[in-house]
């Protein structure tokens, strides 16, 4: 299936210390260049302390159809991490995010790409308007339920999302 991701989108290209070098296209960033680019990931919990995770659209250019963080994406060239969080939240879940809490920064080496990204968390009870080009669907469950689903192979989760979740939760 053809991707719905704009391969000419410009990401923020950085060095190992997260200092901006310039811009890099999505196509180059995801094609095995391993040029480091910025990402953001957001964990969304509801008032019952359940975690929302999403299953990525089959039209995504990386990890299509796999489960991942509540919200995740790239920092476009010229944006700050927090600006990217707000844009990605609206793009994927269709609602604004108001309060976000910084958790930590990660350096992730994948099979075809390298990212430095910041992880945030927020509380939101949903009614989300999921963008079908970004998200197939999503669910709230307790962390223990997610752990059981992953362990039993009921959900296939992207490697980078699994590494972050195992470290944080």
Steps between C-alpha positions, in 0.01 A plus 500: 500500500620849420586723796297809583806657668646798312849381408615860440407612854803660665612367838748664736842341440722497813833368622558255787463788748164610354649811345326604178698434183226579249209327333452149366210362298279225639606279208870536584444465876310172456707347220793372702711815508506490884524879500367602838169682504270616778185325616235541768296243688206564730347262754132574559344380823137544601363584846495125584876480433444293185742547211381571145705331229436520129527259212672675211331531163598249233600795281784616730850480351649350816347232724165489315229314688705474817402629843690798635490787745184703557636762260829506317661688219785710377611854565469687173784732408467830686274362776575451868428172673194648673363643175535155344315341796205733453492448120531121521232475771255691281603310184462154650230536766306797362488693826727760661732416787527754779724369777806293416771377733852431374629155599838461331698496178589181309754415232361212297679301231251312284536264206493785246517822699642680801295738711552720799166572656323629805230308685213686665187395682157651544158419638207490257183294518444488129244518270765520236442558130761266355660590168480182285821594315682494834311266731299185432353500850595533865401370841531589867616216730689473827875467470472142633246414228730646231792301640295179485381570144859563387634191682228278348564641152149642477644834390806545283673812624768703320850437643566863590162530677561177693846619611363831625200343672715239675735771623233743621223274630 
